[in-house]
Amino acid sequence: MSHLLEVEHLKVTFPTYGGEVQAVRDVSFYVDQGEVVAIVGESGSGKTVTVQTIMGLIPAKNIKDGNVRFNGKEILHLSKKEMRKLKGSEIGMVFQDPMTSLNPTMKIGKQIAEGIRKHQKLSKAEAKQKAIELLRLVGIPNAEERYHQYPHEFSGGMRQRVVIAIALACNPKLLIADEPTTALDVTIQAQILDLMKELQKKMGMSIILITHDLGVVAEMAQRVIVMYGGTVVETGTVFDIFENPKHPYTWGLLRSIPNLHDKEKKRLVPIEGSPPDLFSPPKGCPFAPRCPYAMEICVEKNPTPFHISNGHTANCWLNDPRAPKVEAFIAEGRE
Amino acid sequence: MSEEILQVENVKKYFKIGPNQTVKSVDGISFAIRRGETFGLVGESGSGKSTLGKTIVGLYPATSGKIRFDGHELGNLDRQTQRKLNREMQMIFQDPHASLNPRMRVGDIIAEGIDAHHLAKGKERQELVYHLLERVGLRPEHAERFPHEFSGGQRQRIGIARALAVKPKFIVADEPISALDVSIQAQVVNLLDDLKQEEDLTYLFIAHDLGMVKHISDRIGVMYLGKMMEIAESSDLFEEPLHPYTQALLSAIPIPNPRLARKRERIVLSGDPPSPVHPPSGCRFRTRCPYATDICSKVEPAWKEVKKNHWTACHLYNQ
Ligand SMILES: Nc1ncnc2c1ncn2[C@@H]1O[C@H](COP(=O)(O)OP(=O)(O)OP(=O)(O)O)[C@@H](O)[C@H]1O
Ligand SMILES: Nc1ncnc2c1ncn2[C@@H]1O[C@H](COP(=O)(O)OP(=O)(O)O)[C@@H](O)[C@H]1O
Ligand code: SF4
Ligand code: SF4
Ligand SMILES: [Mg+2]
Ligand SMILES: [Mg+2]
C-alpha cells in the first residue's frame, strides 16, 4: 500500500551573505493514513524548512533535490493554483505563533468563513454556520458572540484553537503542526493537545507534529523522526525511540531531561558542544564533533541508515556489525 | 547572619495602563528565601513572576509592601548601601539575544558591572574577564568577539558571566533556559548548579518547565494572577500538591515515557486565565477550579501553613 505522504532525499539550501546554508541535506520519511508522526531535533536542524517545503512555501530555486508525493502524486513542483487547491482541501497547517496565521484587522468568524468559501461552494450563510460549528468543535465557548470578535480579544490559547479551526475547515487528510503549543502554558498546552488527539480520532486524519518537548512526543506520536544537522538520524515507533534508541544523539536527548520521579537530585547529562554549522557541514556524521563514541570512519563517511527492526532505522556506524559494542543506553527508571 | 537572605512582605506592584485601568501584576505576596537555597517560581504566563523578580532586585519600585535583603530594607537606603545591594543582587534574563548589546564586544559586556562599580582596571580587569569566561565554559579569546557570533546557549553563558562579574550574593534567573535547546538546557542548568556551590549563591529561579524547576529548586512557589497559591519543599510539592491549581499544573506536564503517558488521566482545566485587570473576587482561581463553592467567590482564602513548611491559600484547607 502506498503512503499518504512520502518525502524522498529532500535537499534545500539558502544563499546568504555568509555562504550557502544547507538547511535540509537529505531527508526522507513517510506518513501513513491516520498516524501521528513527531519530528524532534535541535533548533536549526531543518524541521520547519522540511514541512515548509511540503506546504509549497519554499521557492523552487532553493529546492535542490528530492521528491514529495501526496497520495501517490508528486507535489513538489505544482503550480501556485494547484498548491492552493491542495492546501485548501487536503493539507492544513498550524504554526507556532498563531498571530502569523491570523489577520489582526478581520473578525475571527469572517476569517474562518472566507477560508471555507475559498474552497467549498457554500453560501455566505452556510459558511457562517460552518464557521460557528468549527469554533464549537475546537472548544470556544459562546461561539456565536466570539464569531464577531477580533484576534486581539482572544488569549494565546484561544487564538491557537482558531488557527486549528481554520486548518480543519477543509477536513484535511494531513495536518502539519509546527510547534503548535511551544508558546503556550502547560495547562493550555494540555487543552490543545487533547483537542488535537480527539479531532484526529474523530476525523481519522494524519498529523505531522514538530516539537522539541519529548514529553509531548511520548504522549502524542505513534512514530518519531529525529533530525540533526539537516538530516534524519533515527526513526522508529515511539517505543523504539524511547525504549531502544540506537543513535548517540537520541541517547543524549533522552538523558538531558530531568526525571520527575528521581528521589535524590542527580546531575543532568547534557550533550556537550554546540549545534553544527550548516554553512560547512562535515563530510562525515554530522554529530561526530559532539559524539563521545566517534570513530575514525565517522569523520570520513556519513553513515547510511542501518536497519534495526521493522520501521526502525538509525544513521550511526555503531550499528555496523564490525563496530565495537558500546554500553547500551538504558533509560534507567525513566518514568 | 540571618538564615533568610531575602524577606518579602505583602509586596504589591501595580501598573497603570489607562485612565481608569490598573494591572495588579503582583498583588500582596509574602515569602522568604533562605541563604544558599534555590527557590523556584512557577505559574502561567502573565501571573507576575517576572514582575516579582524585577521588583525584588529593585528594577521596579514596589507599589507597597516591604522587601528586606541581607538585613537592609529596600527603598530608603543611603547611596553607598544602595550601590552595594545593586551589586549583590543580579538578574539573568530569558532572551540571551535581546539582553546583550550587539555592538559591544563580549569582554566589555562582561565587564559592564566591573566598570560601573570600579572593581578593577587595566590588566586586572582583563584577567578577571578571562577568568569569568573560563568559569562559564567559554574561552579567553571569546572576549574579542560580538554576541551574534555565539549560539543561544553560549550567549546565555555570557549573560551569566556578566552577572557573576560583580560577585553577587543573590541572582534572579528569569527563564534562563527557556529559549535553549533541550540538550543545551542541561549544560546551563549544570553550570548554574556548580556556580552556586562554588560562589555561595542564592537563586530565585523562574521557569515554565516544571521538570527543570523541580530538578534545580529546594523549594518552589506557585503563582496565579499576581498571588502566591502554594509554597513547599520541591519534593513535597510534587508528591502532594495541595492547591487545586498546583494539582492541575503538575498533571499537565507531559511525561517523556510513552507507556505512562498513554495510561495517565490528567486534570484538564477548562477556560483561560482571567485578566489581571479584573481579577475574580474571592479566590482568583475560582473561575477554573473544579472544587469551587460559594465561599470561594466571596472570601479570599487565607495564606496558611497546612503542613510543616507547606503553605497554601485555599478554602479546602480551612476547616
Ligand atoms: N511595565 C509594565 N506595564 C504594564 N503592565 C505590565 C508591565 N510589566 C508587566 N505587566 C503586566 O503584569 C502582568 C504580569 O506580567 P509578568 O511579566 O510579571 O508575567 P510573568 O509571570 O513573568 O509571565 P511570563 O511567563 O509570560 O514571562 C501581565 O498582565 C503583564 O501584562
Ligand atoms: N529563508 C531562509 N533563509 C536563510 N536561511 C534559512 C531560511 N529559512 C531557514 N534557514 C536556515 O535553515 C536552517 C534550518 O532552519 P529550520 O528548518 O527553521 O530549523 P528548525 O525548524 O529545525 O528549528 C537554519 O540554519 C535556518 O537559519
Ligand atoms: S556515526 Fe559515529 S559520530 Fe555519528 S553518532 Fe554514530 S558513533 Fe557518533
Ligand atoms: S479556594 Fe475555592 S476556588 Fe480557590 S482553589 Fe480553593 S477550592 Fe478552588
Ligand atoms: Mg522551527
Ligand atoms: Mg516573565
XYZ file of C-alpha atoms in Angstrom, chain A:
335
model
C 0.000 0.000 0.000
C 1.303 3.429 -0.767
C 1.854 6.042 1.917
C -0.249 9.180 2.357
C 2.860 11.342 2.266
C 6.282 10.357 1.054
C 9.354 12.590 1.253
C 12.456 11.340 -0.526
C 16.018 12.677 -0.440
C 14.911 16.260 0.087
C 17.647 18.877 -0.174
C 17.057 22.593 0.436
C 19.661 25.376 0.548
C 19.535 29.145 1.060
C 22.119 31.580 -0.259
C 23.127 34.103 2.454
C 25.927 36.637 2.952
C 27.864 34.104 4.988
C 27.607 31.447 2.273
C 25.108 28.753 1.399
C 23.069 27.417 4.315
C 22.402 23.717 3.820
C 19.162 23.719 5.779
C 17.940 20.286 4.694
C 20.572 17.891 3.399
C 18.974 14.521 2.769
C 15.625 13.974 4.402
C 13.375 11.006 3.687
C 10.341 9.830 5.632
C 6.720 8.854 5.181
C 3.386 9.362 6.903
C 0.534 6.857 6.702
C -3.177 7.469 6.880
C -4.364 8.189 10.438
C -0.874 8.369 12.004
C 0.668 10.969 14.276
C 4.341 11.372 13.360
C 6.527 13.621 15.521
C 9.659 15.378 14.268
C 12.159 16.283 17.011
C 15.573 17.926 16.853
C 17.565 20.996 17.870
C 16.579 24.395 16.610
C 18.103 24.861 13.195
C 18.066 21.151 12.409
C 15.757 21.731 9.447
C 12.365 20.728 10.835
C 10.491 23.849 9.774
C 12.133 24.047 6.348
C 11.175 20.410 5.735
C 7.478 20.989 6.376
C 7.503 24.352 4.631
C 8.790 22.547 1.549
C 5.906 20.090 1.758
C 3.494 23.034 2.014
C 4.952 24.713 -1.067
C 6.263 27.659 0.954
C 9.879 27.345 -0.209
C 10.784 28.823 -3.625
C 11.593 26.190 -6.244
C 15.113 27.587 -6.760
C 16.010 26.639 -3.175
C 14.896 23.038 -3.555
C 17.975 21.294 -4.901
C 16.811 17.715 -4.924
C 14.154 15.260 -3.841
C 10.526 14.257 -4.201
C 7.408 14.847 -2.164
C 4.432 12.637 -3.001
C 0.987 13.120 -1.529
C -1.499 10.324 -2.203
C 0.955 8.990 -4.772
C 1.119 12.272 -6.690
C 4.276 14.415 -6.945
C 3.540 17.820 -5.345
C 6.967 19.454 -5.213
C 6.559 21.386 -8.432
C 2.859 22.145 -8.507
C 1.703 25.497 -9.852
C 0.585 28.097 -7.292
C -3.018 27.406 -8.181
C -2.743 23.645 -7.795
C -0.930 24.061 -4.486
C -3.593 26.404 -3.171
C -6.221 23.854 -4.040
C -4.314 21.101 -2.234
C -3.825 23.269 0.851
C -7.482 24.228 0.890
C -8.725 20.698 0.675
C -6.201 18.108 1.782
C -3.393 19.587 3.892
C -3.821 22.042 6.780
C -1.062 23.806 8.670
C -0.700 25.262 12.178
C 2.314 27.415 13.102
C 3.976 28.166 16.421
C 2.770 31.764 16.591
C -0.962 31.910 15.888
C -0.736 35.600 15.003
C 1.248 34.778 11.856
C -1.794 32.930 10.524
C -4.469 35.407 11.601
C -5.356 38.767 10.100
C -5.451 41.209 13.025
C -7.888 43.572 11.285
C -10.513 40.981 10.415
C -13.153 39.424 12.646
C -12.343 35.865 13.688
C -15.536 34.359 12.295
C -15.168 36.063 8.963
C -11.607 34.755 8.581
C -12.812 31.204 9.051
C -15.878 31.628 6.818
C -13.847 33.150 3.998
C -11.376 30.315 4.219
C -14.229 27.876 3.842
C -15.772 29.709 0.894
C -12.487 29.785 -0.968
C -12.510 26.026 -1.205
C -16.092 24.905 -0.867
C -19.150 26.045 -2.761
C -21.237 27.314 0.130
C -23.470 30.355 0.520
C -22.409 33.079 2.951
C -24.961 31.932 5.479
C -23.865 28.300 5.204
C -20.202 29.252 5.577
C -21.036 31.262 8.683
C -22.903 28.306 10.140
C -19.963 26.017 9.425
C -17.519 28.528 10.979
C -19.559 28.639 14.177
C -19.627 24.844 14.264
C -15.853 24.769 13.892
C -15.384 27.270 16.718
C -17.515 24.994 18.903
C -15.592 21.946 17.751
C -12.304 23.455 18.950
C -13.881 24.325 22.285
C -14.501 28.070 22.068
C -17.404 28.915 24.369
C -20.131 31.369 23.171
C -19.114 30.726 19.573
C -21.875 32.987 18.168
C -20.574 36.021 20.074
C -16.939 35.155 19.605
C -17.553 34.992 15.854
C -17.718 38.790 15.819
C -14.532 39.465 17.798
C -11.029 40.358 16.619
C -7.893 38.260 17.272
C -6.557 40.665 19.932
C -9.653 39.952 22.017
C -8.620 36.286 22.240
C -5.986 34.785 24.544
C -2.986 32.960 23.061
C -4.580 29.549 23.646
C -7.871 30.621 22.054
C -6.056 32.053 19.023
C -4.267 28.760 18.532
C -7.658 26.992 18.651
C -8.905 29.354 15.957
C -5.890 28.564 13.788
C -6.617 24.871 14.273
C -10.261 25.548 13.333
C -9.108 27.233 10.119
C -6.748 24.371 9.324
C -9.584 21.904 9.894
C -12.102 23.866 7.819
C -11.287 21.780 4.746
C -11.348 18.400 6.537
C -7.697 17.830 5.675
C -6.227 14.355 5.337
C -2.985 15.701 6.787
C -2.463 18.345 9.467
C 1.044 19.772 9.802
C 1.614 21.418 13.198
C 4.949 23.211 13.727
C 5.494 23.688 17.486
C 1.779 24.401 17.984
C 1.999 24.618 21.777
C 5.520 25.944 22.363
C 4.279 29.482 23.048
C 1.552 28.274 25.424
C 1.426 27.468 29.133
C 1.348 23.817 30.161
C -2.298 23.880 31.219
C -3.308 25.419 27.896
C -0.926 23.095 26.056
C -2.759 20.164 27.659
C -6.079 21.503 26.326
C -4.721 21.931 22.787
C -3.044 18.509 22.715
C -6.235 16.838 23.931
C -8.137 18.720 21.257
C -5.753 17.567 18.535
C -5.919 13.951 19.720
C -9.692 13.995 19.841
C -10.062 15.557 16.400
C -7.508 13.193 14.952
C -9.531 10.202 16.183
C -12.844 11.674 15.107
C -11.719 12.657 11.616
C -9.108 9.963 11.026
C -6.559 12.450 9.736
C -2.782 12.168 9.908
C -0.665 14.676 11.844
C 2.961 15.738 11.486
C 3.825 17.297 14.843
C 7.054 19.236 15.230
C 8.086 19.732 18.835
C 11.213 19.914 20.952
C 9.367 18.596 24.010
C 9.978 14.867 24.437
C 7.002 14.701 26.801
C 4.722 15.897 24.017
C 6.266 13.329 21.667
C 5.708 10.478 24.134
C 2.120 11.496 24.590
C 1.075 12.187 21.015
C 3.144 10.263 18.499
C 2.988 6.756 17.086
C 6.192 7.265 15.146
C 9.126 9.621 15.636
C 11.661 11.181 13.284
C 14.805 12.516 14.964
C 16.636 15.217 12.986
C 20.137 16.590 13.429
C 22.098 18.991 11.225
C 19.629 18.893 8.338
C 19.372 15.099 8.232
C 17.228 12.335 9.728
C 19.419 10.453 12.205
C 16.924 7.977 13.628
C 13.353 6.956 13.003
C 11.076 4.372 14.567
C 7.951 3.875 16.644
C 7.650 5.951 19.790
C 8.588 2.814 21.754
C 11.666 2.143 19.588
C 12.877 5.692 20.171
C 12.215 5.884 23.919
C 12.996 2.305 24.898
C 15.553 1.085 22.386
C 17.223 4.138 20.844
C 20.179 3.363 18.590
C 21.751 6.755 17.939
C 24.023 8.676 20.351
C 22.152 11.932 19.657
C 18.861 10.306 20.684
C 20.594 8.930 23.808
C 21.824 12.414 24.602
C 18.387 13.965 24.139
C 16.755 11.432 26.443
C 19.448 11.808 29.076
C 19.419 15.580 29.201
C 15.874 15.853 30.549
C 15.396 15.557 34.312
C 13.487 12.590 35.673
C 10.464 13.827 37.616
C 10.500 10.731 39.798
C 14.088 10.904 40.992
C 14.087 10.927 44.756
C 17.516 12.451 45.087
C 18.919 15.075 42.853
C 21.062 13.575 40.111
C 23.321 15.570 37.881
C 21.935 16.119 34.404
C 23.886 14.649 31.488
C 23.965 17.283 28.747
C 25.218 16.850 25.205
C 28.470 18.802 25.259
C 29.407 21.201 22.498
C 27.272 23.284 20.156
C 24.864 22.536 17.325
C 26.501 22.056 13.916
C 27.442 24.749 11.486
C 25.164 24.463 8.468
C 27.448 26.551 6.249
C 30.068 23.866 6.055
C 28.603 20.620 7.321
C 31.209 17.918 7.920
C 31.534 15.278 5.252
C 31.128 12.527 7.827
C 28.471 12.061 10.504
C 27.008 15.480 11.440
C 27.013 14.507 15.132
C 30.665 13.436 15.174
C 32.061 16.677 16.723
C 29.836 16.142 19.795
C 29.688 12.364 19.873
C 31.537 10.602 22.705
C 31.692 7.404 20.614
C 33.004 8.904 17.359
C 35.366 6.600 15.440
C 37.680 7.217 12.505
C 35.104 6.216 9.932
C 32.564 8.679 11.435
C 34.633 11.663 10.343
C 35.238 10.154 6.906
C 31.859 8.878 5.853
C 28.320 9.882 6.713
C 26.552 6.693 7.838
C 23.607 5.450 5.763
C 20.522 4.236 7.624
C 21.098 0.947 9.436
C 18.053 -1.271 9.662
C 17.399 -2.118 13.335
C 13.959 -3.685 13.136
C 10.813 -3.237 11.104
C 10.461 0.529 10.629
C 13.347 1.356 12.999
C 16.485 2.802 11.382
C 19.491 4.664 12.777
C 22.196 6.528 10.852
C 25.106 5.579 13.062
C 28.189 3.451 12.430
C 27.861 1.862 15.870
C 25.148 -0.303 14.345
C 27.603 -1.828 11.887
C 28.411 -5.401 12.974
C 32.143 -4.544 12.819
C 31.806 -1.625 15.255
C 32.832 -2.036 18.889
C 29.939 -2.649 21.277
C 29.329 0.442 23.362
C 27.415 0.199 26.562
C 23.772 0.235 25.546
C 21.830 3.213 26.680
C 19.313 2.363 29.336
C 16.740 4.948 30.263
C 17.159 3.805 33.843
C 13.858 4.105 35.622
C 12.808 6.944 33.426
C 9.149 7.436 34.242
